Amino acid sequence: MKTSEIFKKDTRYRALFLSLLLSAIGFGLYKGVLDNYMAEVVRINEVERGLTEFFRELPGLLLVVLLAVFYRFSAEKMYKMGLVIMAVGMAMQALVAPVKLLVILAIFIYSLGEHIQLGMKNTLSLMYSNEGCGGEALGLQNSIYQIGNLLGYAAVIAVFAIVSSSRIFQPVFVAAAVFMCLAMAVAF
């Protein structure tokens, strides 16, 4: 089935999918190096890693409150707000010193945006799809996002095959933030 048959003509599904692809590439870059960065540069131990995971997942718990506060916002506005917050978290990761508290704060901010965005991308895909085509729309959306993740991870593998140094973490975080900003620009 062609995408023109799956999606309503007067929607921004192409912009959404391009935004998802770009943000997924950014996420693949970010996640592809984050754990190694925390272990090698920030020197986070096992207990501190568990604490980091707590703060990474805390926005998921806060999501109910956030959605209640912003219930008047459209799914498109919430998606865009999530992208902005994700971009801020990624940019922070690229810019802050490798101090545990600052790194955890950057992870928390990124995760807050990610949790806001997670449900909105499904909602938008369904809103943009024609009657009876929701499954195909979600399948395309998930495929595009996974392709982006794989491209980001593949780039990390390629970079580390060429340059094996802890100095490469910051440029990868910068690249991830750039992809997130591009995703944001396409979505707006």
Tab-separated table of N, CA, C and O in Angstrom, residues 9 12 19 23 31 36-37 39 41 49-50 68-69 86 90 92 103-104 115 118 123 128 133 135 167 186:
chain	number	residue	atom	x	y	z
A	9	LYS	N	-4.229	13.439	3.010
A	9	LYS	CA	-3.435	14.332	2.164
A	9	LYS	C	-3.098	15.663	2.830
A	9	LYS	O	-2.072	16.255	2.548
A	12	ARG	N	0.747	16.577	7.963
A	12	ARG	CA	2.200	16.765	7.927
A	12	ARG	C	2.924	15.451	8.244
A	12	ARG	O	3.945	15.450	8.910
A	19	SER	N	11.270	14.081	10.750
A	19	SER	CA	11.651	14.473	12.101
A	19	SER	C	11.998	13.249	12.948
A	19	SER	O	12.995	13.243	13.678
A	23	SER	N	15.651	12.479	14.517
A	23	SER	CA	15.790	12.344	15.973
A	23	SER	C	16.276	10.942	16.343
A	23	SER	O	17.035	10.781	17.307
A	31	LYS	N	22.956	7.364	22.371
A	31	LYS	CA	22.912	6.129	23.166
A	31	LYS	C	24.088	5.217	22.837
A	31	LYS	O	24.556	4.460	23.691
A	36	ASN	N	29.503	4.176	27.570
A	36	ASN	CA	30.971	4.185	27.593
A	36	ASN	C	31.497	5.512	28.134
A	36	ASN	O	32.468	5.544	28.882
A	37	TYR	N	30.871	6.607	27.730
A	37	TYR	CA	31.261	7.933	28.217
A	37	TYR	C	31.137	8.004	29.741
A	37	TYR	O	32.046	8.483	30.422
A	39	ALA	N	31.176	5.567	31.872
A	39	ALA	CA	32.139	4.680	32.522
A	39	ALA	C	33.577	5.192	32.389
A	39	ALA	O	34.325	5.220	33.370
A	41	VAL	N	34.837	8.338	31.059
A	41	VAL	CA	35.166	9.744	31.272
A	41	VAL	C	34.601	10.261	32.595
A	41	VAL	O	35.312	10.872	33.387
A	49	ARG	N	25.519	4.267	38.620
A	49	ARG	CA	24.829	3.940	37.369
A	49	ARG	C	23.363	3.638	37.641
A	49	ARG	O	22.474	4.054	36.894
A	50	GLY	N	23.110	2.930	38.738
A	50	GLY	CA	21.730	2.671	39.135
A	50	GLY	C	20.990	3.957	39.466
A	50	GLY	O	19.816	4.134	39.105
A	68	ALA	N	-1.184	16.161	32.386
A	68	ALA	CA	-2.337	16.833	33.008
A	68	ALA	C	-2.162	18.350	32.956
A	68	ALA	O	-3.116	19.089	32.687
A	69	VAL	N	-0.954	18.821	33.202
A	69	VAL	CA	-0.679	20.259	33.172
A	69	VAL	C	-0.858	20.816	31.753
A	69	VAL	O	-1.394	21.905	31.563
A	86	MET	N	14.373	17.429	24.431
A	86	MET	CA	15.391	16.432	24.080
A	86	MET	C	16.648	17.104	23.538
A	86	MET	O	17.779	16.736	23.899
A	90	MET	N	20.441	16.891	25.020
A	90	MET	CA	21.585	16.432	24.217
A	90	MET	C	22.660	17.504	24.117
A	90	MET	O	23.846	17.207	24.195
A	92	MET	N	23.224	19.836	26.266
A	92	MET	CA	23.880	19.889	27.583
A	92	MET	C	24.941	18.803	27.690
A	92	MET	O	26.035	19.050	28.191
A	103	VAL	N	26.070	15.576	34.291
A	103	VAL	CA	25.764	14.537	33.304
A	103	VAL	C	24.403	13.917	33.602
A	103	VAL	O	23.581	13.721	32.696
A	104	ILE	N	24.127	13.648	34.866
A	104	ILE	CA	22.829	13.076	35.247
A	104	ILE	C	21.708	14.070	34.968
A	104	ILE	O	20.634	13.692	34.501
A	115	HIS	N	10.237	11.182	26.964
A	115	HIS	CA	8.983	10.624	27.478
A	115	HIS	C	7.775	11.424	26.993
A	115	HIS	O	6.715	10.848	26.735
A	118	LEU	N	7.335	10.336	23.250
A	118	LEU	CA	7.033	8.929	22.959
A	118	LEU	C	5.580	8.689	22.557
A	118	LEU	O	5.312	8.104	21.510
A	123	THR	N	0.347	8.995	18.555
A	123	THR	CA	-0.902	9.744	18.412
A	123	THR	C	-0.936	10.462	17.068
A	123	THR	O	-1.947	10.423	16.354
A	128	TYR	N	-2.877	11.280	11.578
A	128	TYR	CA	-2.592	11.570	10.181
A	128	TYR	C	-3.033	10.455	9.234
A	128	TYR	O	-3.062	10.653	8.023
A	133	CYS	N	-6.311	2.544	8.524
A	133	CYS	CA	-4.894	2.422	8.143
A	133	CYS	C	-3.947	2.703	9.311
A	133	CYS	O	-2.751	2.902	9.105
A	135	GLY	N	-2.746	0.792	11.661
A	135	GLY	CA	-1.691	-0.215	11.832
A	135	GLY	C	-0.532	0.003	10.874
A	135	GLY	O	0.637	-0.065	11.266
A	167	ARG	N	38.319	11.015	23.441
A	167	ARG	CA	38.103	12.382	22.946
A	167	ARG	C	36.980	12.440	21.905
A	167	ARG	O	36.523	13.522	21.553
A	186	VAL	N	12.608	20.517	11.268
A	186	VAL	CA	11.688	19.899	10.316
A	186	VAL	C	10.279	19.830	10.904
A	186	VAL	O	9.287	20.044	10.181
